Structures are given as structure tokens and as C-alpha cells.
XYZ file of C-alpha atoms in Angstrom:
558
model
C 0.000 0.000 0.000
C 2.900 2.630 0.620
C 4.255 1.533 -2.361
C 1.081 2.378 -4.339
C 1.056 5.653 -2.970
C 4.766 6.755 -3.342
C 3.664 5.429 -7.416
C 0.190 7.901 -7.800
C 2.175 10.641 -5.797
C 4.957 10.804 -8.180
C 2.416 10.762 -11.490
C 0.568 13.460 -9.958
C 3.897 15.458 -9.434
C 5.124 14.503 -13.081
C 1.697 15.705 -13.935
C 2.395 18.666 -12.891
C 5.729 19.740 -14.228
C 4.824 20.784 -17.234
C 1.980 23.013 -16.140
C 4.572 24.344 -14.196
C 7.249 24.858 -16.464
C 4.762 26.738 -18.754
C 5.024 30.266 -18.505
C 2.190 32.314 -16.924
C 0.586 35.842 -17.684
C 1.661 37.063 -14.303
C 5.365 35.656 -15.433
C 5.347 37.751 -18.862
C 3.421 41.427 -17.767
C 4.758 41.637 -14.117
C 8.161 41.312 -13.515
C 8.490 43.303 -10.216
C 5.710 41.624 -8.116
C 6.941 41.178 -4.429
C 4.174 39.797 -3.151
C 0.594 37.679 -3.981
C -1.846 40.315 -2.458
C -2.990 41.171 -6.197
C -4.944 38.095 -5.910
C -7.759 38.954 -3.245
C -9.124 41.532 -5.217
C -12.922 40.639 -7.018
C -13.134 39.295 -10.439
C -13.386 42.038 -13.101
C -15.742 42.146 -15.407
C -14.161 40.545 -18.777
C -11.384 39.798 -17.101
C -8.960 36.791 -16.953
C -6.709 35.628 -14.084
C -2.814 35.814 -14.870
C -2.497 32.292 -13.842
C -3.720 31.766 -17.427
C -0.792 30.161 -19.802
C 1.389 32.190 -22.306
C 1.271 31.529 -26.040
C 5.388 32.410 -25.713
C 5.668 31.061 -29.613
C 3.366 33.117 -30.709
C 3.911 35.999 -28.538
C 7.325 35.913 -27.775
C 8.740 37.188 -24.628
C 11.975 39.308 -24.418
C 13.580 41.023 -21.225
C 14.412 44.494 -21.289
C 17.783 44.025 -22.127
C 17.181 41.735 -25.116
C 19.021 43.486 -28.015
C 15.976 42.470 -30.269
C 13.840 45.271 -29.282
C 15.949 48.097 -31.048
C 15.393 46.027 -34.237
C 11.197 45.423 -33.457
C 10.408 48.868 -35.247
C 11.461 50.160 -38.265
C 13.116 53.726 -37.969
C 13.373 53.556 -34.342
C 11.385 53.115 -31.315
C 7.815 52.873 -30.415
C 6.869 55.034 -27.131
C 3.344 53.847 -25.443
C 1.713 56.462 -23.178
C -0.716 55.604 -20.812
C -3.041 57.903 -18.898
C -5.745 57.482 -16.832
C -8.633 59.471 -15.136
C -7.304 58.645 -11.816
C -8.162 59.269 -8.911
C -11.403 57.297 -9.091
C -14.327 57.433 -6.437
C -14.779 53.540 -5.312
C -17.872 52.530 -7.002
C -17.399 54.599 -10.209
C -15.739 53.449 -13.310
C -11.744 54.308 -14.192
C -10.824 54.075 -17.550
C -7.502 53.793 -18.955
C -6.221 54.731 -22.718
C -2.715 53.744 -24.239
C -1.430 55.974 -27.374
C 1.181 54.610 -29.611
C 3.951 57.360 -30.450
C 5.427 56.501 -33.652
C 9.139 57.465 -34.942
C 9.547 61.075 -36.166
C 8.045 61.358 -40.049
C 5.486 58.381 -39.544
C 1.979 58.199 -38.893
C -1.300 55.405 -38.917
C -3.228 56.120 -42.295
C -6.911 55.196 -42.181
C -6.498 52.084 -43.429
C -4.118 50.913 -40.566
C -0.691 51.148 -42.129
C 1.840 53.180 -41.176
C 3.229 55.377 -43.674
C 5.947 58.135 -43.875
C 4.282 61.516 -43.644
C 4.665 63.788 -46.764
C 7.008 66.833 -46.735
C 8.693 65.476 -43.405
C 12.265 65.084 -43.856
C 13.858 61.986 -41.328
C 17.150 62.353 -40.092
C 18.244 60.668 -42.794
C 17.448 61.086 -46.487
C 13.753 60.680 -46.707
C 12.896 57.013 -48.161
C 11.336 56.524 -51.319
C 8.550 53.753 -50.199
C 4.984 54.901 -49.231
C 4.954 52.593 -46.381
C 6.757 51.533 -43.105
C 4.493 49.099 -42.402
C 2.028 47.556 -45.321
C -0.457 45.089 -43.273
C -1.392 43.510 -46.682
C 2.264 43.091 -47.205
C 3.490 41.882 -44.023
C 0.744 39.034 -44.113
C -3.099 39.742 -44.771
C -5.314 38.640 -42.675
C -7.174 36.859 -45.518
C -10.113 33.911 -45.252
C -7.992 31.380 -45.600
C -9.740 28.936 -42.947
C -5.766 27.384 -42.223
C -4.952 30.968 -40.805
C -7.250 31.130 -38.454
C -5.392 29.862 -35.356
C -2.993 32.438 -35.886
C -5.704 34.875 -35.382
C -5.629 34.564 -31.725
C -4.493 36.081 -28.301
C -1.663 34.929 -25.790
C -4.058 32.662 -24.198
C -5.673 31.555 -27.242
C -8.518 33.133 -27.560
C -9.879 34.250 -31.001
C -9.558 37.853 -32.129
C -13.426 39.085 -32.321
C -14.571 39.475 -35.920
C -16.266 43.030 -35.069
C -16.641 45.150 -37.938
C -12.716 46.646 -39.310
C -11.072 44.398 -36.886
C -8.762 43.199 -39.500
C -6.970 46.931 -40.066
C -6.398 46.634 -35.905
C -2.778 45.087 -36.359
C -1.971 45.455 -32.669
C -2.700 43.298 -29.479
C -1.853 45.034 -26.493
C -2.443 43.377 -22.974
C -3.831 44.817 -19.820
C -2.840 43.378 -16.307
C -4.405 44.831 -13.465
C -5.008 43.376 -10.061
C -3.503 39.956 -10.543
C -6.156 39.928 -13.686
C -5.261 40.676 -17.455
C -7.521 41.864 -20.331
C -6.388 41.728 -24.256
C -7.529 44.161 -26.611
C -7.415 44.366 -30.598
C -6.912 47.582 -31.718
C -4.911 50.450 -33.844
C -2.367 53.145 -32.601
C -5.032 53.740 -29.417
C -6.758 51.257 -26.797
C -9.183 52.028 -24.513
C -10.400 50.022 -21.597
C -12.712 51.095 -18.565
C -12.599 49.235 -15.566
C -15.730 49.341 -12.421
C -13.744 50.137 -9.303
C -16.804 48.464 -6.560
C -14.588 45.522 -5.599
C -11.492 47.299 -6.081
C -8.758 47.714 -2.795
C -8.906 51.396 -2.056
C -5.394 53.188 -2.499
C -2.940 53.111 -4.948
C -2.719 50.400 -8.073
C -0.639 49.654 -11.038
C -1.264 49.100 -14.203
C 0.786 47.360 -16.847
C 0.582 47.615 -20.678
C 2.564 45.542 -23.600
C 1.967 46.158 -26.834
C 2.562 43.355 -29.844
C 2.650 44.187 -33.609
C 1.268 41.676 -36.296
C 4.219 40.130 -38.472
C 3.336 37.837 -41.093
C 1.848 34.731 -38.704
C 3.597 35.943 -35.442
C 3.445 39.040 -33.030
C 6.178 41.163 -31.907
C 6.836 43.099 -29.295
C 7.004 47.071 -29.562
C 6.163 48.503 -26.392
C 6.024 48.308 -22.277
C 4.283 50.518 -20.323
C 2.816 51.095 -16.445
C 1.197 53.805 -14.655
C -0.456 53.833 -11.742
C -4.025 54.787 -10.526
C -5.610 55.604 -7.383
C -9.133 54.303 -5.700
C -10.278 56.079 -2.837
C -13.584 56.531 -0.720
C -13.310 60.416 -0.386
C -14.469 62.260 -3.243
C -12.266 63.632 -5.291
C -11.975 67.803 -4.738
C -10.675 70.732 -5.823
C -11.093 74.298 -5.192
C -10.484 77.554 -7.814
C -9.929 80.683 -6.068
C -10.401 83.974 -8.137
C -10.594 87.713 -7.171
C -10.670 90.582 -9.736
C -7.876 92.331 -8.871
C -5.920 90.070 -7.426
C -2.660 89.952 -9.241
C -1.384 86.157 -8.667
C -4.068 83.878 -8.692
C -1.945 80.970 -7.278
C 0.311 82.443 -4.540
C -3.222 82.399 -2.196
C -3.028 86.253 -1.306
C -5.778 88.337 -1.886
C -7.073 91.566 -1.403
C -9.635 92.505 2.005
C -12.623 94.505 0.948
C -12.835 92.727 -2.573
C -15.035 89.302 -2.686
C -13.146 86.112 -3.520
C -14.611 83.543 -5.518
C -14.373 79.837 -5.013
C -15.617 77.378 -7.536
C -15.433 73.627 -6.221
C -14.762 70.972 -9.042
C -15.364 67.002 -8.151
C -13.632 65.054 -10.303
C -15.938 62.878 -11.852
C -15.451 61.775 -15.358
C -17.572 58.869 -15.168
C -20.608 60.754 -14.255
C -20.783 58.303 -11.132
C -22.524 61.316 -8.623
C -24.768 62.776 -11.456
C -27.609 61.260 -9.522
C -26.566 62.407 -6.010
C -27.490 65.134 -3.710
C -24.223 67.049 -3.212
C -23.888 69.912 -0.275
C -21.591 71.913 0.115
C -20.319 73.007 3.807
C -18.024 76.033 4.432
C -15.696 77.596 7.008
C -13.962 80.296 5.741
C -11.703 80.992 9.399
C -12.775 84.360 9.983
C -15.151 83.623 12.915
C -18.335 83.831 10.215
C -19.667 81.004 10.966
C -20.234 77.858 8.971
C -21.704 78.144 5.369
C -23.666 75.460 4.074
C -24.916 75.269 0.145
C -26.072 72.864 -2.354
C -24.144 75.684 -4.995
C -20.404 74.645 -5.803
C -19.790 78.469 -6.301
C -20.059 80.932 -3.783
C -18.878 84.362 -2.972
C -16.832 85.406 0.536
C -15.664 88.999 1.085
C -13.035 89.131 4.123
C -12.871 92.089 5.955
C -9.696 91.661 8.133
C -6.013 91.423 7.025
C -4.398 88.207 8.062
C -3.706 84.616 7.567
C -6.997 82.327 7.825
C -7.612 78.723 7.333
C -9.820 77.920 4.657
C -11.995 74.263 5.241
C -14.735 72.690 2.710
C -16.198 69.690 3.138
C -18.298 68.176 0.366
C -21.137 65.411 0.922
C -22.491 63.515 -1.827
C -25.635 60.976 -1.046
C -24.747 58.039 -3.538
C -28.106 56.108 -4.122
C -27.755 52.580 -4.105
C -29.860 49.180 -3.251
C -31.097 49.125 0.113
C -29.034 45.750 1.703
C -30.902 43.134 2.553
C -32.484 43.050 6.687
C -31.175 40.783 8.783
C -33.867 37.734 9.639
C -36.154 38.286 12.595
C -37.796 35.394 14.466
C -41.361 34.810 13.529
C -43.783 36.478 16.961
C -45.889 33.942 18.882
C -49.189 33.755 17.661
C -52.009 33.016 19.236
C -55.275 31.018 17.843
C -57.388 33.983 18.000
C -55.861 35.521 15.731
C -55.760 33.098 13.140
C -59.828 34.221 12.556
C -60.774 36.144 8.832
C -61.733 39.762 9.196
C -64.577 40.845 8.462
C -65.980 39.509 4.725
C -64.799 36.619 4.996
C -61.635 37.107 2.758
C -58.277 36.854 3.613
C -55.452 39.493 3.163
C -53.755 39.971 0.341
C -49.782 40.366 0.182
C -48.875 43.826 -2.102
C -45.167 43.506 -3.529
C -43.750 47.207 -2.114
C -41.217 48.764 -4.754
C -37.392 48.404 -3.882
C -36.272 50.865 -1.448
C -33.535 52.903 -2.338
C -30.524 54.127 0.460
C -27.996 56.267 0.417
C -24.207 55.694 0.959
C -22.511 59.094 2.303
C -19.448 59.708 0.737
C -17.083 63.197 1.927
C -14.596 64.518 0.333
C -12.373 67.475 1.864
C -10.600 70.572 0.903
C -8.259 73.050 3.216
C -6.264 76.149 2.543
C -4.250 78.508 4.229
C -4.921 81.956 2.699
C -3.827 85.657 3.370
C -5.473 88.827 3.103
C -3.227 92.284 2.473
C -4.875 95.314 1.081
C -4.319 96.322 -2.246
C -5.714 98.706 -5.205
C -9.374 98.261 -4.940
C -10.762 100.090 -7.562
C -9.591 102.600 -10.666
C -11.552 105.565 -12.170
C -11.009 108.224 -14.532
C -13.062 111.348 -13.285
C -11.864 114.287 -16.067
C -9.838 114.142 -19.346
C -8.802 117.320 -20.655
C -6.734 118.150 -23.919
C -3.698 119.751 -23.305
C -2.866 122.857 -25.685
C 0.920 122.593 -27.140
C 2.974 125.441 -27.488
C 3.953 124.493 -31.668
C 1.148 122.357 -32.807
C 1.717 119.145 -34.040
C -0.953 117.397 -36.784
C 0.197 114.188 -36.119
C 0.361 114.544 -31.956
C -2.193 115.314 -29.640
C -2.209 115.338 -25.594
C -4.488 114.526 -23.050
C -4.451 114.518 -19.269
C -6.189 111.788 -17.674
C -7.157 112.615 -13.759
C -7.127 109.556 -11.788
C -8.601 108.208 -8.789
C -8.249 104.987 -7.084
C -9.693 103.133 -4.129
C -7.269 101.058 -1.414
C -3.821 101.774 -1.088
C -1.572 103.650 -3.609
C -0.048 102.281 -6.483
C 3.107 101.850 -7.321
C 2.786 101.916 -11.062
C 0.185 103.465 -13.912
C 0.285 101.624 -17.208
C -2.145 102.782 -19.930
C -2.449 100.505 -23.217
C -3.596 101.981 -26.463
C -5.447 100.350 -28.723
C -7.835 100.267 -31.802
C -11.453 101.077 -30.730
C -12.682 97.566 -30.522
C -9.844 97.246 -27.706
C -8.403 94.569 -29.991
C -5.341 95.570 -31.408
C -2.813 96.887 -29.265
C -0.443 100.176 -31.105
C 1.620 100.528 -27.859
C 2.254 100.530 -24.157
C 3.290 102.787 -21.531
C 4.096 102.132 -18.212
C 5.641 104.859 -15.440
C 6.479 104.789 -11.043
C 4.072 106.167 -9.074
C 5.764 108.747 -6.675
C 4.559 107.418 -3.286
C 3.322 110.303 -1.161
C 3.053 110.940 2.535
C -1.087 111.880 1.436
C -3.613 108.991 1.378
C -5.143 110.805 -0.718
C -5.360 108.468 -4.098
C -5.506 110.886 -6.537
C -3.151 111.204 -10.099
C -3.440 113.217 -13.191
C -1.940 110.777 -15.983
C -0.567 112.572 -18.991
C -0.079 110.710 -22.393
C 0.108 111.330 -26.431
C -1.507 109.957 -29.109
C -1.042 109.885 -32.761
C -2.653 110.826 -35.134
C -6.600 111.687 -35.672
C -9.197 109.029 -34.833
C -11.142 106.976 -31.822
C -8.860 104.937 -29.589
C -9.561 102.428 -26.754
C -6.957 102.982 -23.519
C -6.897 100.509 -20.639
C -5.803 101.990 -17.711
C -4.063 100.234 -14.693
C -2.763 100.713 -11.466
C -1.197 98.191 -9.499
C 1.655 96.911 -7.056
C 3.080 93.793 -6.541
C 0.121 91.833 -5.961
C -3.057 94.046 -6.576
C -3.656 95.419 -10.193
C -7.139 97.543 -11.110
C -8.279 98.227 -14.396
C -10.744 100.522 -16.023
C -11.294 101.400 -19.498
C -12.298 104.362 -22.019
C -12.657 105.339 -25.215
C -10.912 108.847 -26.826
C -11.592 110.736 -30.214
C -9.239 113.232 -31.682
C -10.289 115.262 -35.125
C -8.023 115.782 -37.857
C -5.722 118.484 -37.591
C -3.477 120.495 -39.999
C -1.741 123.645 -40.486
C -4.768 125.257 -42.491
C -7.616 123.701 -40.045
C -9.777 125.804 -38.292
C -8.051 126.028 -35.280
C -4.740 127.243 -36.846
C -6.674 129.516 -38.591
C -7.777 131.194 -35.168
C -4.489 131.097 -33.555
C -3.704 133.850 -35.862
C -6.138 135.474 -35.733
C -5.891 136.003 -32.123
C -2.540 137.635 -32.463
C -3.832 139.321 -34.963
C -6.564 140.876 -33.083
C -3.882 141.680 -30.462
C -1.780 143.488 -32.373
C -4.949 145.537 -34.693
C -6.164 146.475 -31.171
C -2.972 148.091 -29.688
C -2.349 149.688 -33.631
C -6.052 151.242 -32.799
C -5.257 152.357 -29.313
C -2.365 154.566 -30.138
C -4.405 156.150 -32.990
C -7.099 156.477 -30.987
C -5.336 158.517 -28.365
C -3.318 160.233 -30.884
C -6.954 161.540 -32.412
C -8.155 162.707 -29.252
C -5.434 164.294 -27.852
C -5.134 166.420 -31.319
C -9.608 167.372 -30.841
C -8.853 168.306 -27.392
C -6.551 171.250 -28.246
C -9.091 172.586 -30.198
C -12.109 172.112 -27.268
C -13.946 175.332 -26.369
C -13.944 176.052 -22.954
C -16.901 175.781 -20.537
C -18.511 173.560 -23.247
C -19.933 170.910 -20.809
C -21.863 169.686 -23.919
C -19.499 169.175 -26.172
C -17.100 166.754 -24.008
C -20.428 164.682 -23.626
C -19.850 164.464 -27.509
C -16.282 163.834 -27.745
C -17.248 161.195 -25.294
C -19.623 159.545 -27.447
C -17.878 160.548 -30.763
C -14.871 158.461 -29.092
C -17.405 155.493 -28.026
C -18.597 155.639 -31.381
C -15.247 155.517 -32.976
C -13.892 152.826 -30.738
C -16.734 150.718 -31.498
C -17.038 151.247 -35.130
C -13.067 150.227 -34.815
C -14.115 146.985 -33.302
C -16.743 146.351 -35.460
C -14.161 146.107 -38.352
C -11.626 144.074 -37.034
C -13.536 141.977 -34.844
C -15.546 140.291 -37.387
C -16.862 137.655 -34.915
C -17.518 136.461 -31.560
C -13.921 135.117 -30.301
C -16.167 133.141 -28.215
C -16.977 130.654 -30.892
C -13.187 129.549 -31.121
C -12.903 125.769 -30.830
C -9.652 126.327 -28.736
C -11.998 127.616 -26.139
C -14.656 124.579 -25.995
C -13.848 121.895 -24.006
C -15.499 118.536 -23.869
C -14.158 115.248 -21.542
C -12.674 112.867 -24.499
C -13.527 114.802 -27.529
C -10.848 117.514 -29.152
């Protein structure tokens, strides 16, 4: 009898060596496991365990080191990227996407080969064939019924026959979990994965990639990333506040209302059906603020340092579980009678009940508060007159007055009138005075005739305000209008003093010749001199000087 079972104990172990000896999924995709936890997790959906067996001859295996990979791609090498939408809420889905990066000048056409790109020169001379790879060329798929178990995965699987599956000329292998998945596909794979089962915190996984080659598959490409699962949901805060001049240092201005815009990062739509609130303490002894709004406004009134706190709740509907079992009650044979009728009840089926699981997630911040330019305006523009006129020059002063502390620096931006086009930029120091008194008259030129748009800011090093205006100047040359009465100013100057000497001249020549005691005829020499003053004026002052442009003025119009 012992000798019988020393006999079936060594077939059994003989039976065994070559399963053994056969080399496994979790042999070929992960090469740095330290330990068997990745088998406790759940079964994925569509998913395979990597205890599975490895089709090595038709998917051959090399190490990293194995020379043959610099020769497995024409031109160069193939670079696999792999992203994710990580972190992922337990419960919701994560999905995963590889992207083949081919050698410089090549490219997938849509047929599935890869062909050099026109009018891309290589390193090299640029080569005279269409095609780095031709499918058709390297071995068609065909319908050739004797092909067909070449048409297959590393464990052996068939290749679906899904419509266009035969221009997908690459096999690239997820493993996940102690579980693998294989995908047919072209220069991009996609594969979503539910996350309910899955061991919160930090996972890897693990792409290699396989190109088709006549009736075997070789490999172009390794490549792992790794994901994270968690039971908090996912949060982030934006923080924005007009004039704040550095969004992401987390200073801002007091007197000036911040806003904060929470984002949950949700890409699988996994919370679109839950009741989300939203649970504020902004650290300056407000109180707490509690909103079903991710947006909301907070003006802070204090300078100092404050810690910001959010905490989000989100009520994820899901089956009720199932009630523990109760012992049936005693009953007694009284009540065992019909009620009234005669009938006996009837059982209704109730609709499924549906609970809630409460997930948080949380969000803190230190911020500070400093004061800063609050607010810009410009209260009077006024042309300023230039000693030699200049057609192509004109300037205006620009009174300025600000709210919050003063600025350091006043730049002004000119530009078309749809504030589109930029001509130029000037920016000048702000003499700090000893007066609080915000208040600066802002001189600059502009050429040429026209409407123009000017942005005007002040700022320091971390607050900036802004306000805008538009200005019109009218064309100007040396015969305009306004030239025209320049002259004719000084020439009124110069007629009236001409008139004043002759004017004195004339009546100091009639008074020699007065007669005395006439008290009636200096009332006449006094209105013969009226009369001939203002017949004088009459002819050279053709017009009210009143009506000179020069003399109008109106804010932002010359």
C-alpha cells in the first residue's frame, strides 16, 4: 500500500511539471511583483486571471535588455503612453487609454498602415517607399480557414470578428489586479474598468503592446502607470478675485469678494444622480456656510492669515441591503380568525427601497489677506494745448482716482477702438506720497486723428485695477480751423494796440481845439470816441472770439 502511494504521488507530481514549467501571464506582464496580495481583489468584469498560460511562440517574450527590441520597429522606437482618469471614487468606473507614439516622419493612415508623412524630412534622407508598415504586405489577414489559429491572443482566444477588426494590427495586454484583459486595436486602446470591488489606495497598471508580423506578433512597447481608488471624493477648489494679481500664490485683497468654484472630479458621471452639499468655514469667525451651490462668494474684511476648510457630501443612491432575519412572533389562535368579509389578506409587492451611501470629500487652505488697489476711475480728461502744434500729436491729461492703497505703477495701453489691437504701451512709477489721498493726473500722447480704446491700470506687486475708455481726436493740420484762429488772435492783439495809439493820438489832437466851458461838447467827444472805438471793433472783430474751438472743451472729444 505505501508503495502504491509513493507510485500515484509521483504521477501526480510529473503531472504537474509541465503546467509548471509553462510560462504564466503574471510571469510575462509583471516582472516586479513582491508579493501575492494582487490576488484577493474581485473578479473584473471581462477579465482573466494571470495564472492563465502564455502563447510564448506566438507571442514571444523578451527582457528588457534583449538586443531584439531596437530592431522590433522600423526607424526607431515605439513610445506607449498611458493615462488614466485617476483618482477614481470607489464605485465609479476608471478608464484607462494607451497611445502609440510613432518614430519622427510616420503616422497610422486610415487604413491601418503606417506610412511616412509627406514633406517630413527623417534624419536621414527621406525614403522613397509609401509605407513603413504595409499590413497587406506583411501578411493579410485573408479567409484562408488554415490561418485562423494564428488569429488569436496569448491565451488563445480568437480575435473578435467586429466590424474593421482586421486593419487593428496590434494586441496590447492589460494586467491589473492579478487579472489581465487583451484588446485588438490600432495606434489607441481604450479600456474602462468598475472600481466596486477594487482595494482602495494606490494600483498599477501594466501595458505591452505586440505588432502583427506575417503569422507571429512582436513586441514594440512596455508601459505602467499607476491609478488611485479612494472613498473620499475627489476635490478641488479655484480661487479667483478681480484684482488680485497672482491667482496661485493664495493672497488676496480685504474689501474685494473672492470667488471659489469647487470641481469634483468625476469623469464617469458616477454622482450625477446624487445630492451634493456643500459646507463652508472660511476661518474668519463667520460662521459655517452650508450650500447645495459649488460656487459661492466670501468677502473678508480683516487682514491676516486664515484657514480655509470645505467639506463636500455627496448621497450616492444605491440598493437598500438586505435586513437581517427576525424570528417569527408567537401567535395566538385567535388571531388566526378572517376579518370581516370573509376574505383573507392579500400580500402587495412594495417597490425596492432605495438608500444612500454618504461619501465626503475634503478641501483646506491657508490663505492671506493684504490690502491692495481696490478700484480705478477716470473722473476728467482734458486736452492739453501745445505750445507748436503738431498734426500728427495730440495730448491729453487723464485725472485719476483709485480706491485702497496707492499704487506703485500706472500703465495705460492703447489700442484700436474695438480694444483689440494693441499700437503701444506705456508704463511709469508712481511717486509714493506721505497723502492717502489716491488721486493722479496721468498725462499721455496719441497719434494721429481718430477713436482709440486705452486701458488703464494701477497696481503693485500683488493688486492690479483696471478701467477702461474710449478717446476721439479730429483731424488736424496747419490750415484747419483752429490754426486759422491762432492767428487770428494775435492778430486781433496786435490791430487792437495799432487802434489804441491812434485812438489817443486823435483825441489828444480834438482836445486842443475844445472850447472852454462847453460841458456839452465833451459829452460828444465822449460819445464821438465810443462811437469811434466801437465802429473800430466792429471792423476788425468780425466775430464772436467766443466761438473759437480752442476755447470749448469737452471730456474725451478735441
Amino acid at each position: 500500500m505505501a508503495c502504491l502511494r509513493c507510485f500515484l504521488g509521483f504521477l501526480l507530481l510529473a503531472a504537474r511539471l509541465p503546467l509548471d514549467a509553462a510560462r504564466r501571464f503574471h510571469d510575462v506582464l509583471s516582472n516586479e511583483r513582491t508579493s501575492d496580495y494582487t490576488r484577493e481583489h474581485s473578479q473584473l468584469t471581462g477579465w482573466s486571471s494571470d495564472e492563465n498560460e502564455w502563447n510564448e511562440k506566438l507571442y514571444p517574450v523578451w527582457k528588457k535588455e534583449d538586443p531584439r527590441w531596437k530592431n522590433s520597429w522600423k526607424g526607431g522606437h515605439v513610445q506607449a503612453i498611458l493615462t488614466s482618469d485617476s483618482p477614481a471614487l470607489v464605485g465609479s468606473t476608471i478608464t484607462f487609454v494607451v497611445d502609440l507614439v510613432f518614430p519622427r516622419c510616420q503616422k497610422e493612415d486610415v487604413s491601418g498602415n503606417i506610412v511616412y508623412e509627406k514633406n517630413c524630412r527623417n534624419d536621414t534622407d527621406p525614403s522613397p517607399d509609401l509605407y513603413v508598415y504595409n499590413w497587406t504586405e506583411e501578411g493579410a489577414w485573408g479567409n484562408d480557414h488554415s490561418q485562423h489559429h494564428h488569429h488569436v491572443f496569448p491565451d488563445g482566444k480568437p480575435f473578435p470578428h467586429h466590424p474593421g477588426w482586421r486593419r487593428c494590427n496590434f494586441v496590447y495586454v492589460f494586467h491589473t489586479l492579478g487579472q489581465y484583459l487583451q484588446k485588438l486595436g490600432r495606434g489607441s486602446a481604450r479600456v474602462s474598468i468598475n472600481t466596486a470591488n477594487v482595494t482602495l489606495g494606490p494600483q498599477l497598471m501594466e501595458v505591452i503592446v505586440y505588432r502583427r508580423h506575417h503569422h507571429v506578433y512582436v513586441p514594440i512597447a512596455k508601459v505602467k502607470d499607476v491609478y488611485v481608488v479612494t472613498d473620499h471624493v475627489p476635490v478641488f477648489v479655484t480661487m479667483y478675485q478681480k484684482n488680485d494679481r497672482n491667482l496661485s500664490d493664495e493672497t488676496f485683497l480685504r474689501d474685494l469678494p473672492i470667488m471659489f468654484s469647487v470641481l469634483i472630479h468625476d469623469p464617469s458621471h458616477f454622482l450625477n444622480e446624487s445630492a451634493i452639499n456643500y459646507k463652508w468655514n472660511f476661518g474668519d469667525n463667520t460662521g459655517l456656510f452650508v450650500s447645495n451651490n459649488p460656487t459661492l462668494n466670501h468677502t473678508y474684511v480683516l487682514n491676516g492669515t486664515f484657514s480655509l476648510n470645505l467639506t463636500v457630501q455627496a448621497a450616492v443612491p444605491g440598493p437598500c441591503p438586505s435586513p437581517s432575519p427576525k424570528p417569527p412572533k408567537p401567535t395566538s389562535p385567535l388571531c388566526k380568525c378572517f376579518p370581516a368579509g370573509g376574505r383573507p389578506p392579500e400580500l402587495r409587492a412594495t417597490p425596492e427601497e432605495t438608500c444612500h451611501i454618504n461619501r465626503y470629500g475634503y478641501f483646506k487652505a491657508t490663505i492671506t489677506i493684504i490690502d491692495g488697489v481696490l478700484e480705478v476711475n477716470i473722473i476728467q480728461m482734458t486736452d492739453v494745448v501745445m505750445p507748436v502744434p503738431q498734426p500728427d500729436k495730440s495730448l491729453m491729461d487723464f485725472v485719476v482716482t483709485c480706491q485702497g492703497i496707492m499704487p506703485t505703477e500706472v500703465c495705460t495701453v492703447v489700442s484700436d477702438p474695438t480694444c483689440q489691437i494693441t499700437y503701444y504701451t506705456v508704463c511709469d512709477p508712481v511717486d509714493v506720497d506721505t497723502d492717502d489721498t489716491c488721486l493722479l493726473t496721468v498725462r499721455r500722447a496719441f497719434s494721429g486723428s481718430g477713436p482709440y480704446c486705452m486701458n488703464l491700470t494701477l497696481s503693485d506687486h500683488t493688486s492690479l485695477a483696471l478701467t477702461s475708455t474710449l478717446v476721439s481726436f479730429s483731424a488736424r493740420d496747419p490750415a484747419s480751423p483752429s490754426r486759422m484762429a491762432n492767428g487770428a488772435l494775435v492778430s486781433v492783439g496786435c490791430l487792437a494796440i495799432f487802434v489804441t495809439v491812434i485812438t489817443l493820438l486823435v483825441y489828444k489832437k480834438h482836445k486842443e481845439y475844445k472850447l472852454v466851458g462847453s460841458s456839452a461838447g465833451i459829452v460828444l467827444k465822449g460819445q464821438g470816441l465810443n462811437a469811434f472805438l466801437n465802429h473800430a471793433k466792429a471792423i476788425f472783430c468780425l466775430g464772436n472770439q467766443e466761438s473759437d474751438p480752442l476755447l470749448k472743451h469737452q471730456p474725451g472729444t478735441v
